[in-house]
Coordinates of C-alpha atoms in Angstrom, one line a residue:
Chain A
M466 CA 120.9 146.4 61.2
S467 CA 118.5 147.5 58.5
T468 CA 115.6 145.1 58.1
D469 CA 114.1 146.8 55.1
K470 CA 116.5 145.5 52.6
Q471 CA 116.3 141.9 53.9
E472 CA 113.5 139.8 52.6
R473 CA 110.9 139.4 55.3
E474 CA 111.0 136.0 56.8
P475 CA 107.7 134.2 56.9
L476 CA 106.3 133.7 60.4
F477 CA 106.6 129.9 60.3
S478 CA 109.7 129.5 58.2
A479 CA 111.6 126.2 58.4
K480 CA 114.1 127.8 60.9
N481 CA 111.3 129.1 63.1
R482 CA 109.4 125.8 63.0
K483 CA 112.6 124.2 64.3
L484 CA 112.6 126.5 67.2
L485 CA 109.2 125.1 68.1
T486 CA 109.8 121.4 67.4
N487 CA 113.5 120.8 68.4
P488 CA 112.8 121.1 72.2
L489 CA 110.1 118.5 71.8
N490 CA 112.6 115.9 70.6
I491 CA 116.4 116.2 70.1
D492 CA 116.8 119.4 72.2
N493 CA 114.4 118.5 75.0
P494 CA 115.1 120.5 78.1
I495 CA 114.5 117.6 80.5
T496 CA 115.8 114.5 78.7
V497 CA 118.6 116.0 76.7
Q498 CA 119.7 119.1 78.5
V499 CA 118.7 117.6 81.9
L500 CA 117.3 120.8 83.3
G501 CA 114.3 121.3 85.5
I502 CA 114.5 117.8 87.0
C503 CA 113.5 118.7 90.5
S504 CA 110.0 119.9 89.6
A505 CA 109.6 117.0 87.1
L506 CA 110.1 114.6 90.1
A507 CA 108.0 116.6 92.5
V508 CA 104.8 117.3 90.8
T509 CA 104.2 114.3 88.6
A510 CA 102.5 111.8 91.0
K511 CA 99.2 112.8 89.3
I512 CA 98.5 114.1 85.8
K513 CA 96.5 117.1 86.9
P514 CA 99.2 118.9 88.8
A515 CA 101.7 117.9 86.1
F516 CA 99.5 119.5 83.5
V517 CA 98.9 122.7 85.4
M518 CA 102.7 122.9 86.1
A519 CA 103.4 122.4 82.4
L520 CA 101.0 125.1 81.5
S521 CA 102.5 127.5 84.0
V522 CA 106.0 126.9 82.8
I523 CA 104.9 127.4 79.2
V524 CA 103.3 130.8 80.1
V525 CA 106.4 131.9 82.0
T526 CA 109.0 130.8 79.4
T527 CA 107.0 132.4 76.6
F528 CA 106.4 135.8 78.2
A529 CA 109.8 136.0 79.8
N530 CA 111.4 135.3 76.5
L531 CA 109.3 137.9 74.8
I532 CA 109.9 140.6 77.4
I533 CA 113.6 140.0 77.6
S534 CA 113.9 139.9 73.9
V535 CA 112.1 143.2 73.5
M536 CA 114.4 144.8 76.2
R537 CA 117.6 143.0 75.1
N538 CA 119.3 146.0 73.5
G539 CA 118.5 148.2 76.6
I540 CA 119.8 145.9 79.3
P541 CA 123.3 146.7 80.5
P542 CA 125.2 143.4 80.3
R543 CA 126.5 143.6 83.8
I544 CA 123.2 143.6 85.5
R545 CA 121.4 141.4 83.0
I546 CA 120.9 138.5 85.4
I547 CA 119.1 140.7 87.9
V548 CA 116.9 142.1 85.2
Q549 CA 116.0 138.6 84.0
L550 CA 115.2 137.5 87.5
V551 CA 112.9 140.4 88.0
V552 CA 111.0 139.6 84.9
I553 CA 110.7 135.9 85.7
A554 CA 109.7 136.6 89.3
S555 CA 107.0 139.0 88.3
L556 CA 105.6 136.5 85.8
V557 CA 105.7 133.7 88.4
I558 CA 103.9 135.7 90.9
L559 CA 101.2 136.5 88.3
V560 CA 100.9 132.8 87.5
D561 CA 100.7 131.9 91.2
Q562 CA 98.0 134.4 91.8
V563 CA 96.0 133.1 88.9
L564 CA 96.3 129.5 90.0
K565 CA 95.2 130.4 93.5
A566 CA 92.2 132.3 92.2
F567 CA 91.0 129.7 89.7
V568 CA 92.3 126.2 90.6
Y569 CA 92.9 126.5 94.3
D570 CA 93.1 122.7 95.1
V571 CA 95.8 122.1 92.4
S572 CA 97.6 125.2 93.5
K573 CA 97.7 123.7 97.0
Q574 CA 99.1 120.4 95.6
L575 CA 101.8 122.2 93.7
S576 CA 102.6 124.2 96.8
V577 CA 106.1 125.8 96.6
F578 CA 106.8 124.4 93.2
V579 CA 105.0 127.2 91.4
G580 CA 107.2 129.7 93.3
L581 CA 110.2 127.6 92.5
I582 CA 109.6 128.1 88.7
I583 CA 111.8 131.2 89.3
T584 CA 114.7 128.9 89.9
N585 CA 113.9 126.6 87.1
C586 CA 117.1 126.5 85.0
I587 CA 115.1 126.0 81.8
I588 CA 113.8 129.6 81.9
M589 CA 117.0 131.3 82.9
G590 CA 118.8 129.2 80.3
R591 CA 116.5 130.2 77.5
L592 CA 116.8 133.8 78.4
E593 CA 120.6 133.7 78.5
A594 CA 121.0 131.5 75.5
F595 CA 118.2 132.7 73.2
A596 CA 116.2 135.7 74.1
M597 CA 119.2 137.9 74.8
G598 CA 120.3 137.5 71.2
N599 CA 117.2 137.1 69.1
K600 CA 114.2 139.0 68.0
P601 CA 110.9 138.9 69.8
W602 CA 109.0 136.5 67.4
P603 CA 111.6 133.7 67.4
S604 CA 112.0 134.2 71.1
I605 CA 108.3 133.6 71.6
L606 CA 108.5 130.4 69.5
D607 CA 111.6 129.3 71.5
G608 CA 109.8 129.9 74.8
V609 CA 106.7 128.0 73.7
G610 CA 108.8 125.1 72.3
N611 CA 110.8 124.7 75.4
G612 CA 107.8 125.0 77.6
L613 CA 106.1 122.3 75.6
G614 CA 109.2 120.1 75.6
Y615 CA 109.2 120.3 79.4
G616 CA 105.5 119.9 79.7
I617 CA 105.3 116.8 77.4
I618 CA 107.8 114.9 79.6
L619 CA 105.9 116.0 82.8
I620 CA 102.7 114.7 81.3
I621 CA 104.2 111.4 80.2
V622 CA 105.7 110.8 83.6
G623 CA 102.5 111.9 85.3
F624 CA 100.5 109.5 83.2
V625 CA 102.6 106.5 84.0
R626 CA 102.9 107.3 87.6
E627 CA 99.2 108.0 88.1
L628 CA 98.1 104.9 86.1
F629 CA 100.2 102.4 87.9
G630 CA 100.5 104.2 91.2
S631 CA 96.9 105.1 91.8
G632 CA 95.0 103.3 89.1
T633 CA 93.5 106.5 87.9
I634 CA 93.9 109.0 85.1
W635 CA 93.0 112.7 85.8
G636 CA 91.4 111.4 88.9
Y637 CA 89.1 108.9 87.2
H638 CA 89.5 105.2 87.9
V639 CA 90.5 103.4 84.7
I640 CA 91.8 100.0 86.0
P641 CA 88.7 97.8 86.3
E642 CA 87.6 96.5 89.7
A643 CA 87.9 93.0 88.3
F644 CA 91.7 93.4 88.3
Y645 CA 91.7 94.2 92.0
D646 CA 89.5 91.2 92.7
F647 CA 92.2 89.1 91.0
G648 CA 94.8 90.4 93.4
Y649 CA 96.1 93.3 91.4
K650 CA 97.5 96.1 93.6
N651 CA 98.5 99.7 93.0
N652 CA 102.2 100.1 92.9
G653 CA 103.2 102.2 95.9
F654 CA 106.7 102.8 94.6
M655 CA 105.2 104.8 91.7
I656 CA 104.0 107.5 94.1
L657 CA 107.5 108.0 95.5
P658 CA 109.8 110.5 93.8
P659 CA 112.6 107.9 93.0
M660 CA 110.3 106.2 90.6
A661 CA 109.8 109.5 88.7
L662 CA 113.6 109.6 88.3
I663 CA 113.6 106.0 87.0
I664 CA 110.8 106.8 84.5
V665 CA 112.6 109.9 83.3
G666 CA 115.7 107.7 82.9
I667 CA 113.7 105.2 80.8
I668 CA 112.4 108.0 78.6
I669 CA 116.0 109.2 78.1
W670 CA 117.1 105.6 77.3
I671 CA 114.4 105.1 74.7
Q672 CA 115.0 108.5 73.2
R673 CA 118.7 107.9 72.8
S674 CA 118.4 104.5 71.4
R675 CA 116.1 106.0 68.7
N676 CA 118.4 109.0 68.0
P677 CA 121.9 107.6 68.0
E678 CA 123.3 111.1 67.4
L679 CA 122.3 112.0 71.0
I680 CA 124.6 109.3 72.5
E681 CA 127.7 110.9 74.0
E682 CA 131.1 109.4 73.3
N683 CA 133.0 108.3 76.3
Chain B
M923 CA 126.7 62.6 75.9
K924 CA 128.3 61.9 72.5
A925 CA 125.0 61.8 70.7
L926 CA 124.1 65.2 72.2
R927 CA 127.4 66.7 71.1
E928 CA 126.8 65.4 67.6
F929 CA 123.3 66.8 67.6
V930 CA 124.5 70.2 68.7
D931 CA 127.3 70.2 66.1
K932 CA 124.7 69.3 63.4
Q933 CA 122.5 72.2 64.3
K934 CA 125.4 74.7 64.6
P935 CA 125.7 75.7 60.9
H936 CA 122.2 77.0 60.9
F937 CA 123.1 79.5 63.5
E938 CA 126.4 80.6 62.1
K939 CA 126.8 83.6 59.8
G940 CA 124.7 83.0 56.7
G941 CA 122.7 80.2 58.3
R942 CA 119.0 80.0 58.4
F943 CA 118.7 81.2 62.0
E944 CA 121.6 83.5 62.1
K945 CA 119.6 86.0 64.1
L946 CA 119.2 83.5 67.0
H947 CA 122.9 83.0 67.3
S948 CA 123.0 84.3 70.9
T949 CA 120.3 81.9 72.0
F950 CA 122.0 78.9 70.4
D951 CA 125.4 79.9 71.8
A952 CA 123.8 80.2 75.3
F953 CA 122.5 76.6 75.1
E954 CA 125.6 75.2 73.6
T955 CA 127.9 76.6 76.2
F956 CA 125.4 75.6 78.9
L957 CA 125.8 72.0 77.8
F958 CA 129.5 71.9 77.0
V959 CA 132.6 73.7 78.0
P960 CA 133.2 76.0 75.1
N961 CA 136.4 75.3 73.1
K962 CA 137.0 78.9 72.2
V963 CA 140.3 80.3 73.5
T964 CA 141.6 83.8 73.4
T965 CA 144.1 84.3 70.7
S966 CA 145.7 87.7 71.4
G967 CA 147.2 89.5 74.3
A968 CA 148.2 88.1 77.7
H969 CA 145.3 86.3 79.4
I970 CA 145.2 84.1 82.4
R971 CA 143.7 80.8 81.2
D972 CA 141.6 78.9 83.7
A973 CA 139.3 76.0 83.5
I974 CA 136.7 77.9 85.4
D975 CA 134.5 80.3 83.4
M976 CA 131.5 82.3 84.3
K977 CA 129.0 79.5 83.8
R978 CA 130.9 77.2 86.2
T979 CA 131.3 80.0 88.8
M980 CA 127.6 80.7 88.7
I981 CA 126.7 77.0 88.9
I982 CA 128.8 76.7 92.1
V983 CA 126.9 79.6 93.6
V984 CA 123.7 77.9 92.7
L985 CA 125.0 74.7 94.4
A986 CA 125.7 76.7 97.5
L987 CA 122.2 77.9 97.4
I988 CA 120.8 74.4 97.6
P989 CA 120.9 74.0 101.4
P990 CA 118.9 77.1 102.2
L991 CA 116.5 76.2 99.4
L992 CA 115.9 72.7 100.6
F993 CA 115.5 73.9 104.2
G994 CA 113.2 76.7 102.9
I995 CA 110.9 74.2 101.1
W996 CA 110.6 72.1 104.3
N997 CA 110.1 75.2 106.5
V998 CA 107.3 76.6 104.3
G999 CA 105.4 73.4 104.9
Y1000 CA 106.4 73.1 108.5
Q1001 CA 105.2 76.7 109.3
H1002 CA 102.0 76.2 107.4
F1003 CA 101.0 73.0 109.3
L1004 CA 102.3 74.4 112.6
S1005 CA 100.0 77.4 112.3
H1006 CA 97.1 75.0 111.8
G1007 CA 98.1 73.1 114.9
M1008 CA 99.0 70.0 112.9
T1009 CA 102.3 68.0 112.9
P1010 CA 102.3 65.8 109.8
D1011 CA 105.2 63.7 108.6
F1012 CA 108.2 64.9 106.7
W1013 CA 106.9 64.3 103.2
P1014 CA 103.6 66.2 103.3
M1015 CA 105.6 69.2 104.6
I1016 CA 108.0 68.9 101.7
G1017 CA 105.1 68.5 99.3
F1018 CA 103.3 71.6 100.5
G1019 CA 106.6 73.5 100.4
L1020 CA 107.3 72.5 96.9
L1021 CA 103.8 73.5 95.9
K1022 CA 104.5 77.0 97.2
V1023 CA 108.1 77.5 96.3
L1024 CA 108.4 75.9 92.9
P1025 CA 106.0 78.2 91.1
I1026 CA 107.9 81.2 92.5
I1027 CA 111.2 79.8 91.2
I1028 CA 109.7 79.0 87.8
V1029 CA 108.2 82.5 87.4
S1030 CA 111.5 84.1 88.5
Y1031 CA 113.6 82.1 86.0
V1032 CA 111.1 82.4 83.1
T1033 CA 110.6 86.1 83.4
G1034 CA 114.3 86.9 84.0
L1035 CA 115.7 84.6 81.3
A1036 CA 113.2 85.7 78.7
I1037 CA 114.3 89.3 79.2
E1038 CA 118.0 88.4 79.3
F1039 CA 117.6 86.4 76.0
A1040 CA 115.7 89.2 74.4
F1041 CA 118.3 91.8 75.3
A1042 CA 121.2 89.6 74.3
Q1043 CA 119.5 88.9 71.0
A1044 CA 118.8 92.5 70.3
R1045 CA 122.3 93.6 71.1
G1046 CA 124.0 90.7 69.5
H1047 CA 125.7 89.7 72.7
E1048 CA 126.3 86.3 74.2
V1049 CA 123.7 85.4 76.8
N1050 CA 125.3 85.8 80.2
E1051 CA 124.8 83.4 83.1
G1052 CA 124.5 85.9 85.8
F1053 CA 120.8 85.3 86.0
L1054 CA 121.2 81.7 86.9
V1055 CA 122.1 82.9 90.4
S1056 CA 119.8 86.0 90.5
G1057 CA 116.9 83.8 89.4
M1058 CA 117.5 81.5 92.4
L1059 CA 118.2 84.3 94.9
I1060 CA 115.0 86.2 94.0
P1061 CA 112.7 83.4 95.2
L1062 CA 114.7 82.8 98.3
V1063 CA 114.3 86.4 99.5
M1064 CA 110.5 86.4 98.9
P1065 CA 107.9 85.7 101.5
P1066 CA 106.2 82.3 100.8
D1067 CA 102.8 83.9 100.2
V1068 CA 104.0 86.5 97.6
P1069 CA 101.6 86.7 94.6
L1070 CA 103.3 85.3 91.5
W1071 CA 102.6 88.3 89.3
M1072 CA 104.5 90.4 91.8
V1073 CA 107.5 88.1 91.5
A1074 CA 107.3 88.6 87.7
V1075 CA 107.1 92.4 87.9
A1076 CA 109.9 92.6 90.4
T1077 CA 112.1 90.3 88.4
A1078 CA 111.5 92.3 85.2
F1079 CA 112.3 95.5 87.1
A1080 CA 115.5 94.1 88.5
V1081 CA 116.7 92.7 85.3
I1082 CA 115.9 95.7 83.2
I1083 CA 116.5 98.6 85.5
G1084 CA 119.0 96.9 87.8
K1085 CA 121.1 95.3 85.1
E1086 CA 120.3 95.8 81.4
V1087 CA 120.3 99.6 81.4
F1088 CA 123.9 99.5 82.7
G1089 CA 124.9 97.0 80.0
G1090 CA 124.1 93.6 81.3
T1091 CA 125.9 91.1 83.5
G1092 CA 129.0 92.5 85.1
M1093 CA 128.0 96.1 84.6
N1094 CA 125.3 96.5 87.2
I1095 CA 125.9 98.7 90.2
L1096 CA 123.3 97.1 92.4
N1097 CA 122.7 93.5 93.3
P1098 CA 119.8 92.4 91.0
A1099 CA 118.1 90.1 93.5
L1100 CA 118.1 92.8 96.2
T1101 CA 116.8 95.3 93.6
A1102 CA 113.8 93.0 93.0
R1103 CA 113.2 92.7 96.7
A1104 CA 113.6 96.4 97.4
F1105 CA 111.2 97.1 94.5
L1106 CA 108.5 94.9 96.1
F1107 CA 109.2 96.3 99.5
F1108 CA 108.5 99.8 98.4
A1109 CA 105.8 99.1 95.8
Y1110 CA 103.6 96.6 97.7
P1111 CA 104.5 97.0 101.4
S1112 CA 101.4 95.1 102.5
E1113 CA 102.7 92.0 100.7
M1114 CA 106.3 92.3 101.9
S1115 CA 106.0 93.1 105.6
G1116 CA 103.7 92.7 108.5
D1117 CA 102.5 89.5 110.2
S1118 CA 100.5 87.7 107.6
V1119 CA 102.8 87.1 104.7
W1120 CA 105.5 85.0 106.2
I1121 CA 103.6 81.7 106.5
A1122 CA 101.9 80.3 103.5
E1123 CA 98.1 80.0 103.9
K1124 CA 98.4 80.5 107.6
A1125 CA 95.5 80.0 110.1
D1126 CA 94.1 83.4 111.1
A1127 CA 94.5 83.1 114.8
F1128 CA 98.2 82.3 114.6
S1129 CA 100.7 85.1 114.9
G1130 CA 103.0 84.9 111.9
A1131 CA 105.4 87.6 112.8
T1132 CA 109.1 87.1 112.1
P1133 CA 111.5 87.7 114.9
L1134 CA 112.2 91.2 113.5
G1135 CA 108.5 91.9 113.3
Q1136 CA 108.0 90.9 116.9
L1137 CA 110.7 93.4 117.9
L1138 CA 108.8 96.1 116.1
V1139 CA 105.9 95.7 118.5
L1140 CA 108.3 95.0 121.3
D1141 CA 107.1 91.4 121.9
T1142 CA 110.6 90.5 123.0
D1143 CA 109.4 87.8 125.4
K1144 CA 107.6 86.0 122.4
L1145 CA 110.9 85.9 120.5
P1146 CA 111.8 82.4 119.4
T1147 CA 114.7 80.8 121.2
D1148 CA 118.2 81.4 119.8
W1149 CA 118.4 77.7 118.8
S1150 CA 115.3 77.8 116.6
M1151 CA 116.5 81.1 115.0
F1152 CA 119.8 79.4 114.3
L1153 CA 118.2 76.3 113.0
G1154 CA 115.6 78.3 111.1
T1155 CA 112.3 76.9 112.3
I1156 CA 110.8 80.4 112.3
P1157 CA 108.6 82.3 109.9
G1158 CA 110.4 84.4 107.3
S1159 CA 111.4 84.7 103.7
I1160 CA 111.8 81.4 102.0
G1161 CA 115.5 81.0 102.1
E1162 CA 116.7 83.2 104.9
T1163 CA 115.5 81.6 108.1
S1164 CA 118.1 78.9 108.6
T1165 CA 121.5 80.2 109.6
I1166 CA 122.9 76.7 109.7
A1167 CA 121.9 75.9 106.1
I1168 CA 123.4 79.3 105.0
L1169 CA 126.6 78.4 106.8
L1170 CA 126.8 75.2 104.8
G1171 CA 126.5 77.3 101.6
A1172 CA 129.1 79.7 103.0
I1173 CA 131.5 76.8 103.4
V1174 CA 131.1 75.8 99.7
L1175 CA 131.6 79.4 98.6
V1176 CA 134.7 80.0 100.7
A1177 CA 136.2 76.6 100.0
T1178 CA 135.9 77.1 96.2
G1179 CA 137.2 80.7 96.6
I1180 CA 134.1 82.1 94.8
G1181 CA 132.6 84.0 97.8
S1182 CA 135.0 86.4 99.5
F1183 CA 135.8 85.4 103.0
R1184 CA 137.0 88.9 103.8
I1185 CA 133.6 90.3 103.0
M1186 CA 131.7 87.7 105.0
A1187 CA 133.9 88.1 108.0
S1188 CA 133.9 91.9 108.0
V1189 CA 130.1 92.0 107.6
V1190 CA 129.8 89.8 110.7
A1191 CA 132.3 92.0 112.5
G1192 CA 130.5 95.2 111.6
G1193 CA 127.2 93.8 112.8
L1194 CA 128.7 92.6 116.1
V1195 CA 130.5 95.9 116.7
M1196 CA 127.3 98.0 116.1
G1197 CA 125.3 95.5 118.2
L1198 CA 127.7 95.7 121.1
L1199 CA 127.8 99.5 120.9
F1200 CA 124.1 99.6 121.2
N1201 CA 124.2 97.2 124.1
L1202 CA 126.5 99.5 125.9
W1203 CA 124.3 102.5 125.2
G1204 CA 121.1 100.5 126.1
A1205 CA 118.7 103.4 125.9
N1206 CA 115.7 101.3 124.8
E1207 CA 114.6 97.8 124.2
Y1208 CA 115.9 97.6 120.6
M1209 CA 119.3 98.6 121.7
N1210 CA 119.3 95.8 124.3
I1211 CA 119.0 93.0 121.8
P1212 CA 122.1 90.9 122.3
A1213 CA 124.5 91.6 119.5
Y1214 CA 124.8 88.0 118.4
Q1215 CA 121.0 87.7 117.9
H1216 CA 121.2 90.3 115.1
L1217 CA 123.3 87.8 113.2
I1218 CA 120.7 85.0 113.3
M1219 CA 117.6 87.1 112.9
G1220 CA 116.1 88.2 109.6
G1221 CA 118.2 88.3 106.4
F1222 CA 121.5 89.1 108.1
A1223 CA 123.1 85.7 107.5
F1224 CA 121.7 85.3 104.0
G1225 CA 122.7 88.8 103.0
T1226 CA 126.2 88.3 104.4
V1227 CA 126.9 85.1 102.5
Y1228 CA 125.0 85.4 99.2
M1229 CA 124.3 89.1 98.6
A1230 CA 127.2 91.1 100.0
T1231 CA 129.7 88.8 98.3
D1232 CA 128.2 89.4 94.8
P1233 CA 131.5 89.9 92.9
V1234 CA 130.1 92.5 90.5
S1235 CA 128.5 95.0 93.0
A1236 CA 131.0 94.5 95.8
S1237 CA 134.3 96.3 96.3
Q1238 CA 137.1 94.8 94.2
T1239 CA 140.2 95.6 96.3
N1240 CA 141.1 93.5 99.3
R1241 CA 141.3 96.4 101.7
G1242 CA 138.2 97.9 100.1
K1243 CA 136.3 94.6 100.8
L1244 CA 137.0 95.0 104.5
F1245 CA 135.6 98.5 104.7
Y1246 CA 132.7 97.5 102.4
G1247 CA 131.7 94.5 104.5
F1248 CA 132.2 96.2 107.8
L1249 CA 129.9 99.1 106.8
I1250 CA 127.2 96.7 105.6
G1251 CA 127.0 95.0 109.0
F1252 CA 127.3 98.3 110.8
I1253 CA 124.5 100.0 108.8
A1254 CA 122.2 97.0 108.8
V1255 CA 122.1 96.8 112.6
L1256 CA 121.9 100.6 112.7
I1257 CA 118.8 100.6 110.5
R1258 CA 117.2 97.8 112.5
V1259 CA 117.6 99.5 115.8
F1260 CA 116.9 103.1 114.8
N1261 CA 114.1 102.4 112.4
P1262 CA 112.3 99.2 113.3
A1263 CA 109.6 100.0 110.8
Y1264 CA 112.1 99.0 108.1
P1265 CA 112.8 95.5 109.5
E1266 CA 115.0 94.4 106.7
G1267 CA 117.9 96.8 107.3
M1268 CA 120.2 94.2 105.7
M1269 CA 118.7 94.7 102.3
L1270 CA 119.0 98.5 102.5
A1271 CA 122.5 98.4 103.9
I1272 CA 123.8 96.2 101.1
L1273 CA 122.1 98.3 98.4
L1274 CA 123.6 101.4 99.9
M1275 CA 127.1 100.0 100.1
N1276 CA 126.8 98.6 96.5
V1277 CA 126.5 102.3 95.5
F1278 CA 129.6 103.2 97.5
A1279 CA 131.7 100.3 96.6
P1280 CA 133.5 102.0 93.6
L1281 CA 134.2 105.0 95.8
I1282 CA 135.8 102.8 98.5
D1283 CA 137.9 101.2 95.8
H1284 CA 138.9 104.6 94.5
Y1285 CA 140.3 105.7 97.9
V1286 CA 142.0 102.4 98.5
I1287 CA 143.8 102.7 95.2
Q1288 CA 144.7 106.3 95.7
S1289 CA 146.1 105.7 99.1
N1290 CA 148.2 102.9 97.7
V1291 CA 149.5 105.2 94.9
K1292 CA 150.3 107.9 97.4
K1293 CA 152.2 105.4 99.7
R1294 CA 154.3 104.1 96.8
L1295 CA 155.1 107.6 95.5
K1296 CA 156.3 108.5 99.0
R1297 CA 158.4 105.4 99.1
A1298 CA 159.8 106.2 95.6
K1299 CA 160.7 109.7 96.8
A1300 CA 162.3 108.4 99.9
V1301 CA 164.5 106.1 97.9
A1302 CA 165.4 108.8 95.4
A1303 CA 166.3 111.3 98.1

């Protein structure tokens, strides 16, 4: 492969932009590929942990994609899964330590779910499907895109659940006291994980009715 | 009658293709078929033709719901005045009951039907009648003091998430009315359980616990008599207290063949078997509740007759119905005894078995296929 003769691709060519934007919509890791659901249900009762989780996953997908893409030609195919896992695990431990050092309370709320990013199928899937066969720069874009696609769903779900479940957003009360005086009550169901599943389901429903090409034939 | 028919016929062209209100065809169709038996017949394929269509089926279920409804209205008034230590005449009780129950019914119907019409309109479907029954069931399983906006939210949730996401009437996997109740139960537990919600505007000093609630705190000696639980003069959700009124409804459903007798009988059998098993075990007070009392307490009877028999979410095969019903009764009593903090085990049991109904049918059909294959082989050999 001689890159000299080829015309250099601009950094944000149409193809590269797609890598970034597709995961936000028609190739969303949660609502279309239905990956990483467990953490989406577990950490979205409030926006703040959802946001931190999203950030952590973006960091991990981006750097894991970059590192694997750089090493891709040197990894023996037979042991590639182990190599990928080592890379992901190291990154997750780094993220975990950073969270513990700087946002200890959120880190406590997220508990094991930061550690479980290692098993998040999105990351492994991107490494296998993309980083193993593409150059570093597109891999970075793909990592950021998928991290964002995951994060945006987490934040939407977290927003709805916190607003109706606790009457707050980012910990601040937004539903006026007067509502409560009239008999309004926070919806306890929103705090429970099943409601997160239902909200994800509703997002999938809305997305598919807007993009008919996503509807499977059956 | 004739004038009405003519009026409807006159309006019809506006709603047909090319008419002024073409977009509102579903809505018009719903009202027309509600008033008159439609004259449309199927033209192709082999169909069983019968005078009874979905609208008439649903109306019979609504008729069967009238006895518990009327009793519920009276009981809401009776319990209210009883808690204040008054014993007024019949009519003030009915009046108070109507004041409490009618708004709940109206809210349930208006919210549910609005959503149904909107979906039918958007999808170009006919409006289905399933909600006529759900809209009546929802108020009957609510506590009389439930805030109206909660009824609206729960109804909306049940119709959208319980029914429309799956494709509307006939496609739902869960019973919509129970979905509404379960939603409220988990979303606003303080309004759906405890001692204070079962009697409308009750006096503070009066204990308003339902029989199941009293079991939770082990007040077994304060339990109402069997007779009053059977008759229904106890606090509880609007329509579920009176076993005798529910039995009247059951007779209507069974006689017209709309409610499955197999399901009802096997639910009762399941509840009795589990109750008797616990009686034999007898390790604590919950287990010592006589098995027959489970049948007249709480929502057991109501669930058996009106919820478990829902033709959409129940098992379809005859043998499947027996397993389905038996497990509902069995699990309902199991939940009541092992987890008294969830007093309404019946609701959870029915919802759980709704989910398993297709699986039961699958195995019943597979076993039948296997049996016939075996027979065919035996004949061939």
